[in-house]
N, CA, C and O atoms as a printed pandas DataFrame, in Angstrom:
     atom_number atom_name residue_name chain_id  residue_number  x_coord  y_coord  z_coord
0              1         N          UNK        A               1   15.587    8.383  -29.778
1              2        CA          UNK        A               1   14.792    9.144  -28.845
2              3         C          UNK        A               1   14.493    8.279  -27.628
3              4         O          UNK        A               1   14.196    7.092  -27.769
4              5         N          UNK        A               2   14.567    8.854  -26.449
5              6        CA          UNK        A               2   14.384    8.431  -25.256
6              7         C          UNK        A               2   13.476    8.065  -24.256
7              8         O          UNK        A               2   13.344    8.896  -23.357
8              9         N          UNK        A               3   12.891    7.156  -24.185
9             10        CA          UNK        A               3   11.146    6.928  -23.755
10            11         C          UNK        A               3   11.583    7.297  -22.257
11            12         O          UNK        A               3   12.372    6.603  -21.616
12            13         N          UNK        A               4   10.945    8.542  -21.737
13            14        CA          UNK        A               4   10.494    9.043  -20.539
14            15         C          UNK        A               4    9.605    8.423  -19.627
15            16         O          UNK        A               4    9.439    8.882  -18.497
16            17         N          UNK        A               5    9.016    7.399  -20.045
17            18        CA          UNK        A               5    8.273    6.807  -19.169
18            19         C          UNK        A               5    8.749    5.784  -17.647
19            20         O          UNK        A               5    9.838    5.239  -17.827
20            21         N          UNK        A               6    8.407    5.617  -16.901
21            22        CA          UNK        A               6    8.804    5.191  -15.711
22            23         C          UNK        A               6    7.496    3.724  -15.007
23            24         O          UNK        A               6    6.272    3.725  -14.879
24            25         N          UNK        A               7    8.484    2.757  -14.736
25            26        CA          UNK        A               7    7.525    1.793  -14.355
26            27         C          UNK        A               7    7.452    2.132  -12.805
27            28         O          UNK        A               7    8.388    2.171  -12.007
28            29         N          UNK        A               8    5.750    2.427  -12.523
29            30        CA          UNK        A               8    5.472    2.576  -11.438
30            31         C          UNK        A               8    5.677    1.735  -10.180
31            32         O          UNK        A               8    5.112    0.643  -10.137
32            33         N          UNK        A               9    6.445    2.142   -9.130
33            34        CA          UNK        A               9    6.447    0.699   -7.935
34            35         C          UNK        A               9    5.781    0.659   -7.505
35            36         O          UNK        A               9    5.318    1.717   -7.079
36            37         N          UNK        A              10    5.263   -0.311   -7.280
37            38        CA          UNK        A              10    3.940   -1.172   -7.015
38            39         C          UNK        A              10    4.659   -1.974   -5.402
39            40         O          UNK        A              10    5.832   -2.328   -5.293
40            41         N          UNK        A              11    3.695   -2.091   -4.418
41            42        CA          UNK        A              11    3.790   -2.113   -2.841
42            43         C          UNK        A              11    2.251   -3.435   -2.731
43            44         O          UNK        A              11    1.313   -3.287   -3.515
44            45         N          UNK        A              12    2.238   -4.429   -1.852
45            46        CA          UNK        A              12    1.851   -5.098   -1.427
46            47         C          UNK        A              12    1.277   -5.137    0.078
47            48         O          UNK        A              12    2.040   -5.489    0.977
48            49         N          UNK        A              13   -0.191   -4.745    0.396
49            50        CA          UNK        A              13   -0.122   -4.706    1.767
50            51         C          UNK        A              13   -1.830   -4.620    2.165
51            52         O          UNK        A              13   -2.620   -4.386    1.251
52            53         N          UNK        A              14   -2.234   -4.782    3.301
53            54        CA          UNK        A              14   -3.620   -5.044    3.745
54            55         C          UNK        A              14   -4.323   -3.995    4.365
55            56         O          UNK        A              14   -3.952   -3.239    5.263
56            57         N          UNK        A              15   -5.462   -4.060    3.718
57            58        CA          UNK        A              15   -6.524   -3.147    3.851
58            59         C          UNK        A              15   -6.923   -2.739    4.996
59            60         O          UNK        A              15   -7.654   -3.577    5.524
60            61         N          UNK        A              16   -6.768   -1.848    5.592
61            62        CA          UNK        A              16   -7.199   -1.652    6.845
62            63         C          UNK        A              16   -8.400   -0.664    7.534
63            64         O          UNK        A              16   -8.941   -0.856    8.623
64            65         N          UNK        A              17   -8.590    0.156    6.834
65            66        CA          UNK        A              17   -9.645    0.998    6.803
66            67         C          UNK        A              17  -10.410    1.209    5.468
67            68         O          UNK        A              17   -9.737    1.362    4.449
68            69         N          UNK        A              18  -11.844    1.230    5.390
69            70        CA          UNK        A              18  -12.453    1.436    4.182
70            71         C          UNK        A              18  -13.363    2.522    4.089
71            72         O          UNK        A              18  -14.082    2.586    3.092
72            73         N          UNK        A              19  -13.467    3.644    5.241
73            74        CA          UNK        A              19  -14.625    4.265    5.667
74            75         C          UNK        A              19  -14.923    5.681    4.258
75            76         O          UNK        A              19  -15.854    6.371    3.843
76            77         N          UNK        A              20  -13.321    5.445    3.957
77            78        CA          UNK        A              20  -13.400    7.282    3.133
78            79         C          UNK        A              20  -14.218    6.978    1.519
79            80         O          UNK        A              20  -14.600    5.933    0.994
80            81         N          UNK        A              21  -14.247    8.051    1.185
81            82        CA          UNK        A              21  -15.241    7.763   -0.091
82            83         C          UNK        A              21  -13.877    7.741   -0.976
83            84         O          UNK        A              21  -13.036    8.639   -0.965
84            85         N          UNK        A              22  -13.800    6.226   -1.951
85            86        CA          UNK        A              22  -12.885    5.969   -2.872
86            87         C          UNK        A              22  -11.473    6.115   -2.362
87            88         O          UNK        A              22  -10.643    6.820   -2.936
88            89         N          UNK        A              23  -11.299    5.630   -1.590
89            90        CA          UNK        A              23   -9.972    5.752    0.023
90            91         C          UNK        A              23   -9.750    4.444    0.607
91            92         O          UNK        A              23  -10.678    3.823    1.126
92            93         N          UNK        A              24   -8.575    3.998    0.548
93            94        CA          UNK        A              24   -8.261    2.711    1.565
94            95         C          UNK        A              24   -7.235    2.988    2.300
95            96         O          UNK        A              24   -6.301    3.476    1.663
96            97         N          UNK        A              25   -7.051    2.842    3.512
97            98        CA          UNK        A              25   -5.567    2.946    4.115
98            99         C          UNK        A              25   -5.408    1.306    4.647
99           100         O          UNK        A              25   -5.895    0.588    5.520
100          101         N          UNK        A              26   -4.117    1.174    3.217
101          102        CA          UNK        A              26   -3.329    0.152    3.503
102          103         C          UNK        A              26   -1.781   -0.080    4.287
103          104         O          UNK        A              26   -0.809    0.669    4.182
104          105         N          UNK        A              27   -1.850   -1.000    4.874
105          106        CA          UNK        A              27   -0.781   -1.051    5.752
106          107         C          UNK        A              27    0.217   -2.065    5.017
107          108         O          UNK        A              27    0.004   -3.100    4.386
108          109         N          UNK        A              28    1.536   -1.285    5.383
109          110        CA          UNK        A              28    2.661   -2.026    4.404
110          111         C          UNK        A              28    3.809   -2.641    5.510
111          112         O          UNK        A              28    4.425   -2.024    6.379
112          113         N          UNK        A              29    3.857   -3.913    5.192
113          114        CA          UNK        A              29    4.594   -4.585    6.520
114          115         C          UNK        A              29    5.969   -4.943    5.807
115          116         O          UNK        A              29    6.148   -5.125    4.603
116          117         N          UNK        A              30    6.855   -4.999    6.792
117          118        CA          UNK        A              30    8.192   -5.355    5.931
118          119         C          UNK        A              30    9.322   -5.763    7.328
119          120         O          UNK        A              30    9.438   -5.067    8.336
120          121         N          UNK        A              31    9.877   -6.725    7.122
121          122        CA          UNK        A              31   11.046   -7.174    8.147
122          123         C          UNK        A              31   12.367   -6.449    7.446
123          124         O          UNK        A              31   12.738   -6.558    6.278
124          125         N          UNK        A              32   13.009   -5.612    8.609
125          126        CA          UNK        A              32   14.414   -5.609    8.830
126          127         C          UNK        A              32   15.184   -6.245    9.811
127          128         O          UNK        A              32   14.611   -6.930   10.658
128          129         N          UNK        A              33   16.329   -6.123    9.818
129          130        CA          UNK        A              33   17.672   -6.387   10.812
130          131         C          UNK        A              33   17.748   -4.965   11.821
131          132         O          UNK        A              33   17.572   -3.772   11.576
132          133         N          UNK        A              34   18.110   -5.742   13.102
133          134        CA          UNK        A              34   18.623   -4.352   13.622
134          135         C          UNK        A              34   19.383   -4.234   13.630
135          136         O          UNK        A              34   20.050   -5.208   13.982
136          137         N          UNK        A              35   20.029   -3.135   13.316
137          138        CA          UNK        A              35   21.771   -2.930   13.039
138          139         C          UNK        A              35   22.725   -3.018   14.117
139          140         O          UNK        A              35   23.950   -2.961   14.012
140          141         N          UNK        A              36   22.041   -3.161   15.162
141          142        CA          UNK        A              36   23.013   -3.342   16.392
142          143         C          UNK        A              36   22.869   -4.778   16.764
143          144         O          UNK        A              36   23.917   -5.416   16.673
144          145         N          UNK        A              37   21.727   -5.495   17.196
145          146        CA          UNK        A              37   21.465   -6.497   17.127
146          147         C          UNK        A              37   21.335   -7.784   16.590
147          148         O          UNK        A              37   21.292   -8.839   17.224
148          149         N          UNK        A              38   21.277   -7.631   15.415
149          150        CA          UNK        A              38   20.915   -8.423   14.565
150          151         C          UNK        A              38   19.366   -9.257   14.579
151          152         O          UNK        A              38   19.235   -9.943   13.565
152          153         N          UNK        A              39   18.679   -9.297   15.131
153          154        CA          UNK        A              39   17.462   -9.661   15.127
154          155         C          UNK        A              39   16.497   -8.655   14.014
155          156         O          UNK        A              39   16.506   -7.437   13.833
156          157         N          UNK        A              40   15.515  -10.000   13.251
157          158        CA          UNK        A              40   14.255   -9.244   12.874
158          159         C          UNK        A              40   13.695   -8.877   13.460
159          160         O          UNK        A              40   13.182   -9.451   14.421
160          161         N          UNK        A              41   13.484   -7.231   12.976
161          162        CA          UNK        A              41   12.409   -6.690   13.199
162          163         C          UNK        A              41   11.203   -6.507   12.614
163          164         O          UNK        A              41   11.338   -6.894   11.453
164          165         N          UNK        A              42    9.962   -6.082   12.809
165          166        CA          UNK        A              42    8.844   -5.685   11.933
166          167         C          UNK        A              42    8.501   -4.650   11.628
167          168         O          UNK        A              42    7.918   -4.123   12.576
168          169         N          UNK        A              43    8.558   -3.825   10.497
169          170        CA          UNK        A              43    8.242   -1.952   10.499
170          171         C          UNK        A              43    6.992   -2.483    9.594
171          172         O          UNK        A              43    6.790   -3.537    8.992
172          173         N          UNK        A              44    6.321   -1.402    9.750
173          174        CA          UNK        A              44    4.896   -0.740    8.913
174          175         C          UNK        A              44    4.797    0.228    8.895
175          176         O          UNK        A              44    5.216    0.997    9.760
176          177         N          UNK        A              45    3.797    0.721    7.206
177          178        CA          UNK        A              45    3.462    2.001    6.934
178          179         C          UNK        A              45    2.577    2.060    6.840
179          180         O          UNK        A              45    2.305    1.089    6.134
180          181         N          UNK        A              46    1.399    2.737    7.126
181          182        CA          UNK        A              46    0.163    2.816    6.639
182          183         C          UNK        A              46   -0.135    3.840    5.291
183          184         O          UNK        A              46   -0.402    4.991    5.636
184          185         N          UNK        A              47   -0.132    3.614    3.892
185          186        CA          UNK        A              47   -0.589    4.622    2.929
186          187         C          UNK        A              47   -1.846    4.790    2.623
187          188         O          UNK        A              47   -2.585    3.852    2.925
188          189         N          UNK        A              48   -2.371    5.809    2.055
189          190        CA          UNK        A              48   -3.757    5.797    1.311
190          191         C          UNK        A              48   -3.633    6.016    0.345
191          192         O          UNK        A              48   -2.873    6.904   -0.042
192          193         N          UNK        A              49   -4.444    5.176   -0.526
193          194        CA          UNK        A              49   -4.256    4.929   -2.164
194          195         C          UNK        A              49   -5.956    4.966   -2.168
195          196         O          UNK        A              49   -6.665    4.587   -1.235
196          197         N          UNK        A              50   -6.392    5.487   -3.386
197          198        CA          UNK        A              50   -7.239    5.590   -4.128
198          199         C          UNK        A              50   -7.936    4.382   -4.637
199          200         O          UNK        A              50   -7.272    3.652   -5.374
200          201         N          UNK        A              51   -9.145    4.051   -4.373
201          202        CA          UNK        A              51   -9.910    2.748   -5.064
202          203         C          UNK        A              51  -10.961    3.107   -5.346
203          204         O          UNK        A              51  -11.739    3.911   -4.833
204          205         N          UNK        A              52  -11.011    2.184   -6.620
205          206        CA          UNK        A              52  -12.047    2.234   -7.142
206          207         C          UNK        A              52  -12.822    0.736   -7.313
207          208         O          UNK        A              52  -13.915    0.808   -7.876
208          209         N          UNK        A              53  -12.522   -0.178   -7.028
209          210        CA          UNK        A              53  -12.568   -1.568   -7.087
210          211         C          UNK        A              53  -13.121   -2.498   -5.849
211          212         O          UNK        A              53  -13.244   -3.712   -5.687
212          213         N          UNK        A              54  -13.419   -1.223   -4.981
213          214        CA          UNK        A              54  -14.441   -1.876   -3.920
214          215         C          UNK        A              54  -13.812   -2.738   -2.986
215          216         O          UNK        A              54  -14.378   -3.723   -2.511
216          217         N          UNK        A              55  -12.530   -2.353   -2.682
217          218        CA          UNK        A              55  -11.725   -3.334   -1.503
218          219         C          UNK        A              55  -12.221   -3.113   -0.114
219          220         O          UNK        A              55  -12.719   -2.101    0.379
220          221         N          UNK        A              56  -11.970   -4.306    0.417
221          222        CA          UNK        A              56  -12.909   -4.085    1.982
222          223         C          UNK        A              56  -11.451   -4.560    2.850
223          224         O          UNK        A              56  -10.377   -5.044    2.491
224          225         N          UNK        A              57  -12.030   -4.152    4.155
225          226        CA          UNK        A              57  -11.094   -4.493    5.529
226          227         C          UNK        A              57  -10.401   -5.654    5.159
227          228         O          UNK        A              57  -11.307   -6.236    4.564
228          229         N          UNK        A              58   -9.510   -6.341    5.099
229          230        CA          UNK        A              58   -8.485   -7.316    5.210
230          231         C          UNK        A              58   -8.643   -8.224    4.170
231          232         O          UNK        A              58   -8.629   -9.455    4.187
232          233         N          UNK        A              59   -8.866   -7.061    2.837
233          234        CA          UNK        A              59   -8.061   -7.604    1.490
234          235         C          UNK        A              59   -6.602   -7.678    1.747
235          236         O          UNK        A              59   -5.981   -7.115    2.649
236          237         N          UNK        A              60   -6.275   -8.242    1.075
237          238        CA          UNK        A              60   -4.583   -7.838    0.221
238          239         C          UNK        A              60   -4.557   -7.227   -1.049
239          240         O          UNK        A              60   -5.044   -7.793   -2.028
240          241         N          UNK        A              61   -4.110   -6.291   -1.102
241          242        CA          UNK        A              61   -4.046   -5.294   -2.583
242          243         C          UNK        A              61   -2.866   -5.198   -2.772
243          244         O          UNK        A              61   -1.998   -5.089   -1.906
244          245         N          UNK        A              62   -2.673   -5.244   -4.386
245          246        CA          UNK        A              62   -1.293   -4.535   -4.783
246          247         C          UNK        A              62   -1.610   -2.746   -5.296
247          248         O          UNK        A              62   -2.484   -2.349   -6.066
248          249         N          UNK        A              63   -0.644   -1.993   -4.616
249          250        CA          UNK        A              63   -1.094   -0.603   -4.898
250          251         C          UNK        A              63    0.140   -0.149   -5.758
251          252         O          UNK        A              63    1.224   -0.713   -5.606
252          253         N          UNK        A              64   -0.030    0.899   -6.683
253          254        CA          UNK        A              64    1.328    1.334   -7.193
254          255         C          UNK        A              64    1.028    3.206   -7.199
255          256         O          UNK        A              64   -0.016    3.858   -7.213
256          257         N          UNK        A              65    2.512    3.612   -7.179
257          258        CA          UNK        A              65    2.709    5.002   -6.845
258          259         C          UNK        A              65    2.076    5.836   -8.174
259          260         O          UNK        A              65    1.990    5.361   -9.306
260          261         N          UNK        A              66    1.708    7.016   -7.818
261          262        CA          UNK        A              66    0.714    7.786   -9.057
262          263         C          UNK        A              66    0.808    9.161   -8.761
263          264         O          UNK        A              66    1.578    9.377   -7.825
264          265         N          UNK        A              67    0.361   10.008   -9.173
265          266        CA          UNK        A              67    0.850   11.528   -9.119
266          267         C          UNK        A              67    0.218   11.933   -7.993
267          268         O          UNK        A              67   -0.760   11.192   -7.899
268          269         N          UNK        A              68    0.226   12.825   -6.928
269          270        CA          UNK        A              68   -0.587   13.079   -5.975
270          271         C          UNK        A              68   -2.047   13.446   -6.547
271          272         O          UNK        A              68   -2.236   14.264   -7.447
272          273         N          UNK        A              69   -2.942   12.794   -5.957
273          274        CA          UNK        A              69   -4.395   13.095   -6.076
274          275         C          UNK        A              69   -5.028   13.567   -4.692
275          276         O          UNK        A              69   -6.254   13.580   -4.586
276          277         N          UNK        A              70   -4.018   14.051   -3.367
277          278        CA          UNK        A              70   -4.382   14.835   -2.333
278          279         C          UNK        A              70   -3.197   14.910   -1.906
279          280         O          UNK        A              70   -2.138   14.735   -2.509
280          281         N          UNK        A              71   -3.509   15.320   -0.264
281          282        CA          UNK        A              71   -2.847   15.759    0.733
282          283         C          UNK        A              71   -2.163   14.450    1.233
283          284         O          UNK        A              71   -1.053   14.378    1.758
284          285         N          UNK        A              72   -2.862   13.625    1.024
285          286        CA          UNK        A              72   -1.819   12.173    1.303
286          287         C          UNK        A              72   -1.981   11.196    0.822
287          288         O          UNK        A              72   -1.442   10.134    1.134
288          289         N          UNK        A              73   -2.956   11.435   -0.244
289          290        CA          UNK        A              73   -3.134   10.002   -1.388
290          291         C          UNK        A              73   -2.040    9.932   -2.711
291          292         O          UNK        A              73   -2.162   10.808   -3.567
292          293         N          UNK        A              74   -1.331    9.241   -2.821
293          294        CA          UNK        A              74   -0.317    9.025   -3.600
294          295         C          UNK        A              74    0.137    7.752   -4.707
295          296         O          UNK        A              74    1.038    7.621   -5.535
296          297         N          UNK        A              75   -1.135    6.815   -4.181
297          298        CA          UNK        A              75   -1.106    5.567   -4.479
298          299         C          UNK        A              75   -2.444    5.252   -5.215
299          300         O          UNK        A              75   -3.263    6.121   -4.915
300          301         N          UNK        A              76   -3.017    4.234   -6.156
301          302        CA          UNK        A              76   -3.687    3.331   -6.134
302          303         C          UNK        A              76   -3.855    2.500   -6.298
303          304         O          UNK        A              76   -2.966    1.970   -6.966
304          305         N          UNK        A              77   -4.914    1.676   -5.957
305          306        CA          UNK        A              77   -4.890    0.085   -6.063
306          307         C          UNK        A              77   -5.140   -0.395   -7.423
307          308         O          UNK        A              77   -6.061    0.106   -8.068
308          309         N          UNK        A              78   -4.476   -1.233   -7.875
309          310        CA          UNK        A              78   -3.776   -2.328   -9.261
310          311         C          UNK        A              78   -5.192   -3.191   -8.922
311          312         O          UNK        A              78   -6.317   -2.941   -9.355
312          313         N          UNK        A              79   -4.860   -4.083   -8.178
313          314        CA          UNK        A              79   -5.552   -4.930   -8.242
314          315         C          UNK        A              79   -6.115   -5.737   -6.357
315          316         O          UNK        A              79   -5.493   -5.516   -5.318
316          317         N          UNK        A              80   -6.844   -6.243   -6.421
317          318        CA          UNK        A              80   -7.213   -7.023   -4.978
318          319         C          UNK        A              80   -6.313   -9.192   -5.468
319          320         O          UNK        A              80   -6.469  -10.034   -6.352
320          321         N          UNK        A              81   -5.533   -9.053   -4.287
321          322        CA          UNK        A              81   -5.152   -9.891   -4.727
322          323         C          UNK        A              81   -5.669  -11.020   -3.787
323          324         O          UNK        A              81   -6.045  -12.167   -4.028
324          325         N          UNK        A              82   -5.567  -10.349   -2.704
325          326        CA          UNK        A              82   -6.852  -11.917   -1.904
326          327         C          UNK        A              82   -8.180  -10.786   -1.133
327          328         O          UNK        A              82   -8.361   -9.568   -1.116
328          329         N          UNK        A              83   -8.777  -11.789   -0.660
329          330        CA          UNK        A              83  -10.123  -10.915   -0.661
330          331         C          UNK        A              83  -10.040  -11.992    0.939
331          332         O          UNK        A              83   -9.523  -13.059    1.270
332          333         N          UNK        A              84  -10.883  -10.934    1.566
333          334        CA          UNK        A              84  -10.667  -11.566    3.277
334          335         C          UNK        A              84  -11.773  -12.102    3.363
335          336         O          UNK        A              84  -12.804  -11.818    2.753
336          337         N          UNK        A              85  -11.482  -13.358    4.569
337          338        CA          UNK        A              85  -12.156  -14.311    4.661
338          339         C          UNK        A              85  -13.310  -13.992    5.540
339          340         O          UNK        A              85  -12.918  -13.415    6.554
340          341         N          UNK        A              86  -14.507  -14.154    5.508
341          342        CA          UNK        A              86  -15.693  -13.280    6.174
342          343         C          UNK        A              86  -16.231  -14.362    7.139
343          344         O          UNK        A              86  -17.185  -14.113    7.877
C-alpha cells in the first residue's frame, strides 16, 4: 500500500509586514541568470503565511506550503530562524 502523503516545501525568507491578525507577509528572494545576458539577477515574492509564533518585521522564517486557509494565505511558518536585530 502506497503512503499518499507529501513532504511539504518549505521556502526561506524575511518578514516584512506584521500588521494582520495571525498574518506575515514574507518576502522570498532568489538569484537568477538572465538568459540573454548572463548576469545575476535578483527576483522576489512576497507570500502570506499564517503565524502563530509571534514573528516580527525582519525575522527570517522558514514557511512551508499548506492547504489554502484564504484568498492568499497558503503558507505557514515552521519555525523563526533568526530573530531581527532591534
Amino acid at each position: 500500500m502506497s503512503d499518499n502523503t507529501k513532504a511539504a516545501r518549505t521556502l526561506v525568507g524575511r518578514v516584512t509586514s506584521n500588521k494582520m491578525a495571525n498574518t506575515v507577509t514574507v518576502l522570498i528572494e532568489r538569484q537568477v541568470q538572465h538568459p540573454l545576458l548572463g548576469k545575476i539577477i535578483r527576483r522576489s515574492t512576497k507570500l502570506h503565511a499564517h503565524d502563530e509564533t509571534g514573528a516580527n518585521e525582519g525575522d527570517v522564517v522558514r514557511i512551508a506550503e499548506c492547504r489554502p486557509l484564504s484568498k492568499t494565505k497558503h503558507h505557514r511558518v515552521v519555525e523563526i530562524v533568526t530573530r531581527a536585530e532591534v
